[in-house]
Amino acid sequence: MHDLRAIASDFVVSAQLLDVVSYGSGHINDTFLATYQSNQQQRYILQRINHRVFHHPEKLMENVLRVTDHQRNELQRRGVMDIDRRVLRFICTHDGRPFTMDALGNYWRLSPFIEGTRAYDGIDSPELAWQAAKAFGFFQELTSTLPGPRLHETIPNFHNTELRFQALMEAADADAYGRRFEVAVELDFVLAREQDCSRIVRLLQAGMIPERVTHNDTKINNVLLDERSGEGLCVIDLDTTMPGSALYDFGDMVRTVTPVLDENATNVAHMGVSMERYEALIRGYCAGARFLTSAEKEQLAFAGKLITLECGIRFLTDYLNGDQYFKCTKPQQNLERCRNQFSLVEALEQRMNEAEDLVDLHGNAIHSEPPRAR
Ligand code: ADP
Ligand code: GN1
Ligand code: MG
């Protein structure tokens, strides 16, 4: 579909391109693994930025470079050695830009593949949950000192759950694809939780919780862990790094680390939550994000449920709108994804008191060690 060799040749890499293959499981961008040969093999991630979703890729890349440059400087200042394994780097084009455009108006970027690491689509181990959460928390700690103007909002109102609720209601009213009759149960599920959609947005608007530079897509496969030691090394997929709330980042970790079934599972009657991994997440995140205020900590447990509800709302809205946003490989996939997320919302609701107790127990302690295996 794309002339990947021609695109790759726009970037300054002094090696011969061997092959380019599709890579990863993201829902938005197109990701490829490009292998080059010089004295030895070198691998890179070649990525098409989805400009139907990200309307201003130049501004997006400006954000990403500001954030990664700052993080690199901070790590240097702190005497960290293996910085290239801890911060993404982007290869310039022959005319000095961090991305190229193809003849069809697509935007592409190239980043060295960080070897000896792994991104997990789901994890069983509390220790890895701790490592991932610590790395995401540390990412926020590093960006908290970002100088200069406010970052661009690459997708405005991305986590404004109140507006996500409204968008769903509008899609249901319009019913452009005649699918509303299939989703009556799901719409009732959301209507019963309308108040929840406003809670964090209102706290932010009232200044009760602070706006921070956050990642906003802290899915577990967006952090690279060291293949051998499991250490959380590098936070990736920085397209939505912009002003937000720390709660959204913690919430998305809960959404993707604690469920016993992954996001694509359809046997949702078996959905449940691993409280062992939940506890590890709280401990890891509070170890990395030492700046959290007590008002934020009070909402941590709720945030997990909220972001899961929001994600389900987004899948359902996209289903009603004819699957325009998330990549799909089969019919009704967005509806299945929505049902998966809503079953997780119910499972999280059942464990809410326990989750709140865990936040009370660990929220103020700084655990610098991963949890011990039970
Ligand atoms: P998407 O927007 O498609 O989710 P990501 O930037 O998250 O794109 O990349 C998809 C996958 O590619 C990741 O989950 C990870 O496995 C891998 N990946 C991306 N960048 C790198 C990198 N620099 N080094 C190693 N693996 C990477
Ligand atoms: C998308 O691109 P990816 O797969 O990391 C989406 C997230 C959703 C996630 C659900 C820019 O993330 O917001 O939570 O799918 N990214 C964007 O799996 O919309
Ligand atoms: Mg990703």
CSV table of C-alpha atoms in Angstrom, one decimal, residues 151-338:
chain,number,residue,atom,x,y,z
A,151,LEU,CA,2.3,21.7,25.0
A,152,HIS,CA,-0.1,21.5,22.0
A,153,GLU,CA,-3.3,19.5,22.6
A,154,THR,CA,-2.8,17.0,19.9
A,155,ILE,CA,-6.4,15.8,20.3
A,156,PRO,CA,-8.4,18.5,22.1
A,157,ASN,CA,-10.6,17.2,25.0
A,158,PHE,CA,-9.1,13.8,24.7
A,159,HIS,CA,-10.0,12.6,28.2
A,160,ASN,CA,-13.0,15.0,28.7
A,161,THR,CA,-15.3,12.1,29.7
A,162,GLU,CA,-18.3,14.5,29.9
A,163,LEU,CA,-17.8,15.3,26.2
A,164,ARG,CA,-17.2,11.7,25.4
A,165,PHE,CA,-20.6,10.9,27.0
A,166,GLN,CA,-22.3,13.7,24.9
A,167,ALA,CA,-20.6,12.4,21.7
A,168,LEU,CA,-22.1,8.9,22.4
A,169,MET,CA,-25.6,10.3,22.9
A,170,GLU,CA,-25.2,12.3,19.6
A,171,ALA,CA,-24.1,9.2,17.7
A,172,ALA,CA,-27.0,7.2,19.2
A,173,ASP,CA,-29.5,10.0,18.2
A,174,ALA,CA,-28.1,10.2,14.7
A,175,ASP,CA,-27.9,6.4,14.3
A,176,ALA,CA,-26.2,6.9,10.9
A,177,TYR,CA,-25.5,3.2,10.4
A,178,GLY,CA,-28.7,1.8,11.9
A,179,ARG,CA,-26.9,0.0,14.7
A,180,ARG,CA,-28.6,1.6,17.7
A,181,PHE,CA,-31.1,-1.2,18.1
A,182,GLU,CA,-28.1,-3.6,18.9
A,183,VAL,CA,-26.7,-1.5,21.7
A,184,ALA,CA,-29.7,-0.6,23.9
A,185,VAL,CA,-28.2,-2.5,26.9
A,186,GLU,CA,-24.8,-0.7,26.5
A,187,LEU,CA,-26.5,2.7,26.2
A,188,ASP,CA,-28.4,2.1,29.5
A,189,PHE,CA,-25.2,1.0,31.1
A,190,VAL,CA,-23.6,4.4,30.2
A,191,LEU,CA,-26.7,6.4,31.2
A,192,ALA,CA,-26.7,4.8,34.6
A,193,ARG,CA,-23.1,6.2,35.0
A,194,GLU,CA,-23.6,9.7,33.6
A,195,GLN,CA,-22.5,11.4,36.8
A,196,ASP,CA,-19.2,9.5,36.9
A,197,CYS,CA,-18.3,11.0,33.5
A,198,SER,CA,-18.2,14.5,35.0
A,199,ARG,CA,-16.2,13.9,38.2
A,200,ILE,CA,-12.6,14.4,37.2
A,201,VAL,CA,-13.3,17.0,34.5
A,202,ARG,CA,-15.1,19.1,37.1
A,203,LEU,CA,-12.3,18.7,39.7
A,204,LEU,CA,-9.8,19.8,37.0
A,205,GLN,CA,-11.9,22.8,35.9
A,206,ALA,CA,-12.4,23.9,39.6
A,207,GLY,CA,-8.6,23.7,40.1
A,208,MET,CA,-9.0,21.0,42.8
A,209,ILE,CA,-6.7,18.7,41.0
A,210,PRO,CA,-3.7,20.1,39.0
A,211,GLU,CA,-3.2,20.0,35.3
A,212,ARG,CA,0.1,18.2,34.5
A,213,VAL,CA,2.0,17.1,31.4
A,214,THR,CA,0.8,13.6,31.1
A,215,HIS,CA,1.1,10.7,28.6
A,216,ASN,CA,-2.6,10.0,28.2
A,217,ASP,CA,-2.2,6.6,26.6
A,218,THR,CA,-0.5,4.5,29.3
A,219,LYS,CA,-1.6,1.2,27.9
A,220,ILE,CA,0.8,-1.5,29.1
A,221,ASN,CA,2.2,-2.0,25.6
A,222,ASN,CA,3.4,1.6,25.6
A,223,VAL,CA,6.3,1.0,28.0
A,224,LEU,CA,9.3,-1.0,27.1
A,225,LEU,CA,10.6,-3.3,29.9
A,226,ASP,CA,14.1,-4.8,29.9
A,227,GLU,CA,13.9,-8.3,28.5
A,228,ARG,CA,16.1,-9.7,31.2
A,229,SER,CA,15.6,-7.7,34.4
A,230,GLY,CA,12.1,-6.6,33.7
A,231,GLU,CA,13.1,-3.0,34.6
A,232,GLY,CA,10.7,-0.4,33.2
A,233,LEU,CA,13.0,1.4,30.8
A,234,CYS,CA,11.3,3.6,28.2
A,235,VAL,CA,7.9,5.1,27.8
A,236,ILE,CA,6.9,5.1,24.1
A,237,ASP,CA,3.9,6.2,21.9
A,238,LEU,CA,4.1,9.8,22.9
A,239,ASP,CA,1.5,11.2,20.5
A,240,THR,CA,-0.9,12.2,23.2
A,241,THR,CA,1.7,13.5,25.7
A,242,MET,CA,0.1,16.9,26.5
A,243,PRO,CA,-1.7,18.7,29.3
A,244,GLY,CA,-3.8,16.3,31.3
A,245,SER,CA,-4.3,14.7,34.7
A,246,ALA,CA,-2.1,12.1,36.4
A,247,LEU,CA,-5.4,10.3,37.1
A,248,TYR,CA,-5.9,9.5,33.5
A,249,ASP,CA,-2.5,7.9,33.3
A,250,PHE,CA,-3.0,5.8,36.4
A,251,GLY,CA,-6.5,4.9,35.2
A,252,ASP,CA,-5.3,3.6,31.9
A,253,MET,CA,-2.8,1.4,33.7
A,254,VAL,CA,-5.6,-0.1,35.8
A,255,ARG,CA,-7.6,-0.7,32.6
A,256,THR,CA,-4.8,-2.6,30.9
A,257,VAL,CA,-2.9,-4.3,33.7
A,258,THR,CA,-5.5,-5.5,36.2
A,259,PRO,CA,-8.1,-7.3,34.1
A,260,VAL,CA,-7.8,-11.1,33.9
A,261,LEU,CA,-8.9,-11.0,30.2
A,262,ASP,CA,-7.3,-8.7,27.6
A,263,GLU,CA,-9.0,-6.0,25.7
A,264,ASN,CA,-9.8,-8.3,22.7
A,265,ALA,CA,-11.3,-11.1,24.7
A,266,THR,CA,-15.0,-11.9,24.0
A,267,ASN,CA,-15.7,-14.4,26.8
A,268,VAL,CA,-16.5,-11.4,29.0
A,269,ALA,CA,-18.6,-13.4,31.5
A,270,HIS,CA,-15.2,-14.4,32.9
A,271,MET,CA,-13.9,-10.9,33.4
A,272,GLY,CA,-12.3,-10.1,36.7
A,273,VAL,CA,-9.6,-8.0,38.3
A,274,SER,CA,-6.3,-9.1,39.8
A,275,MET,CA,-6.0,-7.3,43.1
A,276,GLU,CA,-2.4,-8.5,43.4
A,277,ARG,CA,-1.5,-6.6,40.2
A,278,TYR,CA,-3.7,-3.7,41.3
A,279,GLU,CA,-1.7,-3.4,44.5
A,280,ALA,CA,1.6,-3.6,42.6
A,281,LEU,CA,0.4,-0.8,40.3
A,282,ILE,CA,-0.4,1.5,43.2
A,283,ARG,CA,2.9,0.8,44.8
A,284,GLY,CA,4.9,1.3,41.6
A,285,TYR,CA,3.1,4.4,40.5
A,286,CYS,CA,3.4,6.1,43.9
A,287,ALA,CA,7.1,5.2,43.9
A,288,GLY,CA,7.6,6.9,40.5
A,289,ALA,CA,5.1,9.8,40.8
A,290,ARG,CA,6.2,11.2,44.1
A,291,PHE,CA,4.5,14.6,43.4
A,292,LEU,CA,0.9,13.4,43.7
A,293,THR,CA,-1.4,15.6,45.9
A,294,SER,CA,-3.8,14.1,48.4
A,295,ALA,CA,-6.7,15.2,46.2
A,296,GLU,CA,-5.3,13.2,43.4
A,297,LYS,CA,-4.7,10.2,45.5
A,298,GLU,CA,-8.3,10.3,46.7
A,299,GLN,CA,-9.4,9.7,43.1
A,300,LEU,CA,-6.9,7.1,42.0
A,301,ALA,CA,-9.2,4.1,42.5
A,302,PHE,CA,-12.1,5.9,40.8
A,303,ALA,CA,-9.8,6.8,37.9
A,304,GLY,CA,-9.3,3.2,36.9
A,305,LYS,CA,-13.1,2.7,36.6
A,306,LEU,CA,-13.5,6.1,34.8
A,307,ILE,CA,-10.9,5.5,32.1
A,308,THR,CA,-12.3,2.0,31.4
A,309,LEU,CA,-15.8,3.4,31.1
A,310,GLU,CA,-14.5,6.2,28.8
A,311,CYS,CA,-12.7,3.7,26.6
A,312,GLY,CA,-15.9,1.6,26.3
A,313,ILE,CA,-17.8,4.7,25.5
A,314,ARG,CA,-15.3,5.6,22.8
A,315,PHE,CA,-15.5,2.1,21.2
A,316,LEU,CA,-19.3,2.2,21.3
A,317,THR,CA,-19.4,5.7,19.8
A,318,ASP,CA,-17.1,4.5,17.0
A,319,TYR,CA,-19.3,1.5,16.4
A,320,LEU,CA,-22.4,3.7,16.0
A,321,ASN,CA,-20.4,6.1,13.8
A,322,GLY,CA,-19.4,3.2,11.4
A,323,ASP,CA,-15.9,2.3,12.7
A,324,GLN,CA,-14.1,5.4,11.5
A,325,TYR,CA,-11.6,5.8,14.3
A,326,PHE,CA,-10.2,2.6,15.7
A,327,LYS,CA,-8.7,0.0,13.3
A,328,CYS,CA,-11.0,-3.0,13.0
A,329,THR,CA,-10.3,-6.4,11.5
A,330,LYS,CA,-13.8,-7.9,11.7
A,331,PRO,CA,-17.4,-6.7,11.9
A,332,GLN,CA,-18.7,-5.7,15.3
A,333,GLN,CA,-15.2,-5.5,16.8
A,334,ASN,CA,-15.8,-2.1,18.3
A,335,LEU,CA,-19.0,-3.4,19.9
A,336,GLU,CA,-17.1,-6.5,21.3
A,337,ARG,CA,-14.4,-4.2,22.6
A,338,CYS,CA,-17.0,-2.0,24.3
